[in-house]
Amino acid sequence: SYLSVYGDLKANRINIIEAPESFRKECEKCDYDLDSICNVAIDTMVSEEFKEDVLAFLDDKTYTERFKDTDLLTFDYRDNNGRWNRINLIRVNSDNSGNAINVICAIQDIDQIKNNEFQYQTALIESAHAAERANQAKTQFLSQMSHDIRTPLNAIIGFSTIMLEESGDAEQVQDYTKKILSSGKQLLL
């Protein structure tokens, strides 16, 4: 992680665990006031499209409900440089009513992870499209093959039936036999 702070929600104060020098200076300017630091961090570190969502994620008035069944909350956002980051909020302790008293907020750069996920999803989509194209080609092939097999078989069956009915006319039977032979050879080609 590249930024970690310990937040005392009752006192509305933070203690820096790990942070760049620029963030430390902002904390000093805000006298380590939790609300002020959150607002400055959101304004300077979060891209415009995510500011509202990050602000809602960091709203400590919703912690009691959101920390009800977990000690970890996460949120992914893009910073002002377009890089993906993840905020990890860890509940350290709560009061008797379940209200979070202390949290650790750790922000980590996850840009490479997100890029890998995107590449993986893109590859999956391309694979799905390739499989669909292959399935369509197979269906078309089987349909064509079925037609190619049915046509000569129908000729064989039809001429064989006629031969049985007209077995007295030798010239006609020979003509039908040639057509049956021709249709049979088509099946093997």
Coordinates of C-alpha atoms in Angstrom, one line a residue:
S1 CA 0.0 0.0 0.0
Y2 CA 1.2 3.5 -0.6
L3 CA -0.9 5.3 2.0
S4 CA -2.1 4.0 5.4
V5 CA -3.7 6.0 8.2
Y6 CA -5.2 5.1 11.6
G7 CA -8.5 6.8 12.1
D8 CA -10.1 7.6 15.5
L9 CA -13.7 8.2 14.6
K10 CA -14.8 9.5 18.0
A11 CA -12.0 12.1 18.2
N12 CA -12.2 12.7 14.4
R13 CA -8.4 12.5 14.1
I14 CA -5.9 10.4 12.1
N15 CA -2.5 9.1 12.7
I16 CA -0.3 8.5 9.7
I17 CA 1.1 5.0 9.4
E18 CA 2.6 5.3 5.9
A19 CA 2.2 8.2 3.4
P20 CA 4.0 10.2 0.8
E21 CA 5.5 13.5 2.0
S22 CA 2.9 15.6 0.2
F23 CA 0.1 13.8 2.0
R24 CA 1.9 14.3 5.4
K25 CA 2.1 18.1 4.7
E26 CA -1.7 18.2 3.9
C27 CA -2.4 16.4 7.2
E28 CA -0.3 19.0 9.1
K29 CA -2.2 21.8 7.4
C30 CA -5.5 20.2 8.4
D31 CA -4.2 19.5 12.0
Y32 CA -4.9 15.8 11.4
D33 CA -8.7 16.4 11.3
L34 CA -10.3 13.3 9.8
D35 CA -13.1 15.0 7.9
S36 CA -10.8 17.7 6.5
I37 CA -8.1 15.1 5.4
C38 CA -10.8 13.0 3.7
N39 CA -12.0 16.0 1.7
V40 CA -8.5 17.1 0.7
A41 CA -7.5 13.6 -0.2
I42 CA -10.6 13.1 -2.4
D43 CA -10.1 16.5 -4.1
T44 CA -6.4 15.9 -4.8
M45 CA -6.2 12.1 -5.3
V46 CA -9.5 10.9 -6.9
S47 CA -10.6 11.4 -10.5
E48 CA -13.7 13.5 -11.0
E49 CA -15.8 10.5 -12.1
F50 CA -15.2 8.7 -8.7
K51 CA -15.2 11.5 -6.2
E52 CA -18.9 11.2 -5.2
D53 CA -18.6 7.4 -4.8
V54 CA -15.4 7.6 -2.8
L55 CA -17.0 10.3 -0.5
A56 CA -20.0 8.0 0.0
F57 CA -17.7 5.0 0.7
L58 CA -15.8 7.0 3.3
D59 CA -19.0 8.2 5.0
D60 CA -18.5 7.1 8.6
K61 CA -22.2 7.4 9.3
T62 CA -22.8 4.2 7.3
Y63 CA -20.0 2.2 8.9
T64 CA -22.2 0.5 11.5
E65 CA -24.4 -1.1 8.9
R66 CA -21.6 -1.8 6.4
F67 CA -19.3 -3.3 9.1
K68 CA -22.1 -5.4 10.5
D69 CA -20.8 -8.8 9.1
T70 CA -17.3 -7.9 8.1
D71 CA -14.1 -6.1 9.3
L72 CA -13.0 -5.2 5.8
L73 CA -14.6 -2.9 3.2
T74 CA -13.0 -2.2 -0.1
F75 CA -13.6 0.2 -3.0
D76 CA -11.8 0.6 -6.3
Y77 CA -11.4 3.9 -8.0
R78 CA -9.2 5.8 -10.5
D79 CA -6.9 8.6 -9.3
N80 CA -6.2 11.8 -11.1
N81 CA -3.6 10.1 -13.2
G82 CA -6.1 7.5 -14.4
R83 CA -4.5 4.7 -12.3
W84 CA -6.7 2.2 -10.4
N85 CA -6.4 2.2 -6.6
R86 CA -8.2 0.3 -3.9
I87 CA -9.3 1.7 -0.6
N88 CA -9.3 -0.9 2.2
L89 CA -11.1 0.1 5.4
I90 CA -10.4 -2.2 8.3
R91 CA -12.4 -2.0 11.5
V92 CA -10.0 -2.2 14.4
N93 CA -12.6 -2.0 17.2
S94 CA -16.2 -1.1 17.9
D95 CA -18.2 0.1 20.9
N96 CA -20.8 -2.1 22.6
S97 CA -23.5 -1.0 20.0
G98 CA -21.3 -2.1 17.1
N99 CA -20.3 1.3 16.0
A100 CA -16.8 1.4 14.6
I101 CA -14.5 3.5 16.9
N102 CA -11.2 3.0 15.1
V103 CA -10.4 2.1 11.5
I104 CA -7.3 1.7 9.4
C105 CA -7.6 3.1 5.9
A106 CA -5.0 1.7 3.4
I107 CA -4.9 2.8 -0.2
Q108 CA -3.0 0.6 -2.7
D109 CA -2.2 0.9 -6.4
I110 CA -4.0 -1.9 -8.2
D111 CA -3.6 -0.6 -11.8
Q112 CA -1.6 -3.7 -13.0
I113 CA -4.2 -6.0 -11.4
K114 CA -7.1 -4.1 -13.1
N115 CA -5.2 -4.1 -16.5
N116 CA -4.7 -7.9 -16.2
E117 CA -8.4 -8.4 -15.4
F118 CA -9.3 -6.3 -18.4
Q119 CA -7.0 -8.3 -20.7
Y120 CA -8.4 -11.5 -19.3
Q121 CA -12.0 -10.4 -19.8
T122 CA -11.2 -9.2 -23.3
A123 CA -9.6 -12.6 -24.1
L124 CA -12.6 -14.4 -22.7
I125 CA -15.0 -12.3 -24.8
E126 CA -12.8 -13.0 -27.9
S127 CA -12.8 -16.7 -27.1
A128 CA -16.6 -16.7 -26.7
H129 CA -17.0 -15.0 -30.1
A130 CA -14.6 -17.5 -31.7
A131 CA -16.5 -20.4 -30.1
E132 CA -19.8 -19.0 -31.4
R133 CA -18.3 -18.6 -34.9
A134 CA -17.0 -22.2 -34.8
N135 CA -20.4 -23.4 -33.6
Q136 CA -22.1 -21.5 -36.5
A137 CA -19.6 -23.0 -39.0
K138 CA -20.2 -26.5 -37.6
T139 CA -24.0 -26.0 -37.8
Q140 CA -23.7 -24.8 -41.4
F141 CA -21.4 -27.6 -42.3
L142 CA -23.7 -30.2 -40.8
S143 CA -26.7 -28.7 -42.5
Q144 CA -24.9 -28.7 -45.8
M145 CA -23.6 -32.2 -45.2
S146 CA -27.1 -33.4 -44.3
H147 CA -28.4 -31.9 -47.6
D148 CA -25.5 -33.4 -49.5
I149 CA -26.2 -36.8 -48.1
R150 CA -30.0 -36.7 -48.3
T151 CA -30.2 -35.8 -52.0
P152 CA -28.2 -38.9 -53.2
L153 CA -30.0 -41.1 -50.7
N154 CA -33.4 -39.9 -51.8
A155 CA -32.3 -40.7 -55.4
I156 CA -31.1 -44.2 -54.4
I157 CA -34.3 -44.9 -52.5
G158 CA -36.6 -43.5 -55.2
F159 CA -35.0 -45.3 -58.1
S160 CA -34.8 -48.5 -56.1
T161 CA -38.5 -48.3 -55.4
I162 CA -39.2 -47.6 -59.1
M163 CA -37.0 -50.5 -60.2
L164 CA -39.0 -52.9 -58.0
E165 CA -42.2 -51.7 -59.6
E166 CA -40.9 -51.8 -63.2
S167 CA -38.6 -54.8 -63.1
G168 CA -40.0 -56.0 -66.5
D169 CA -38.5 -53.2 -68.6
A170 CA -34.7 -54.1 -68.8
E171 CA -33.7 -50.9 -70.5
Q172 CA -35.5 -48.8 -67.8
V173 CA -34.0 -50.9 -65.0
Q174 CA -30.5 -50.4 -66.4
D175 CA -31.1 -46.6 -66.6
Y176 CA -32.3 -46.6 -62.9
T177 CA -29.3 -48.8 -61.9
K178 CA -26.9 -46.2 -63.5
K179 CA -28.6 -43.4 -61.6
I180 CA -28.4 -45.4 -58.3
L181 CA -24.7 -46.0 -58.9
S182 CA -24.1 -42.4 -59.7
S183 CA -25.9 -41.3 -56.5
G184 CA -24.0 -43.8 -54.4
K185 CA -20.7 -42.5 -55.8
Q186 CA -21.7 -38.9 -54.9
L187 CA -22.0 -40.1 -51.3
L188 CA -18.3 -41.2 -51.3
L189 CA -16.9 -38.0 -52.9

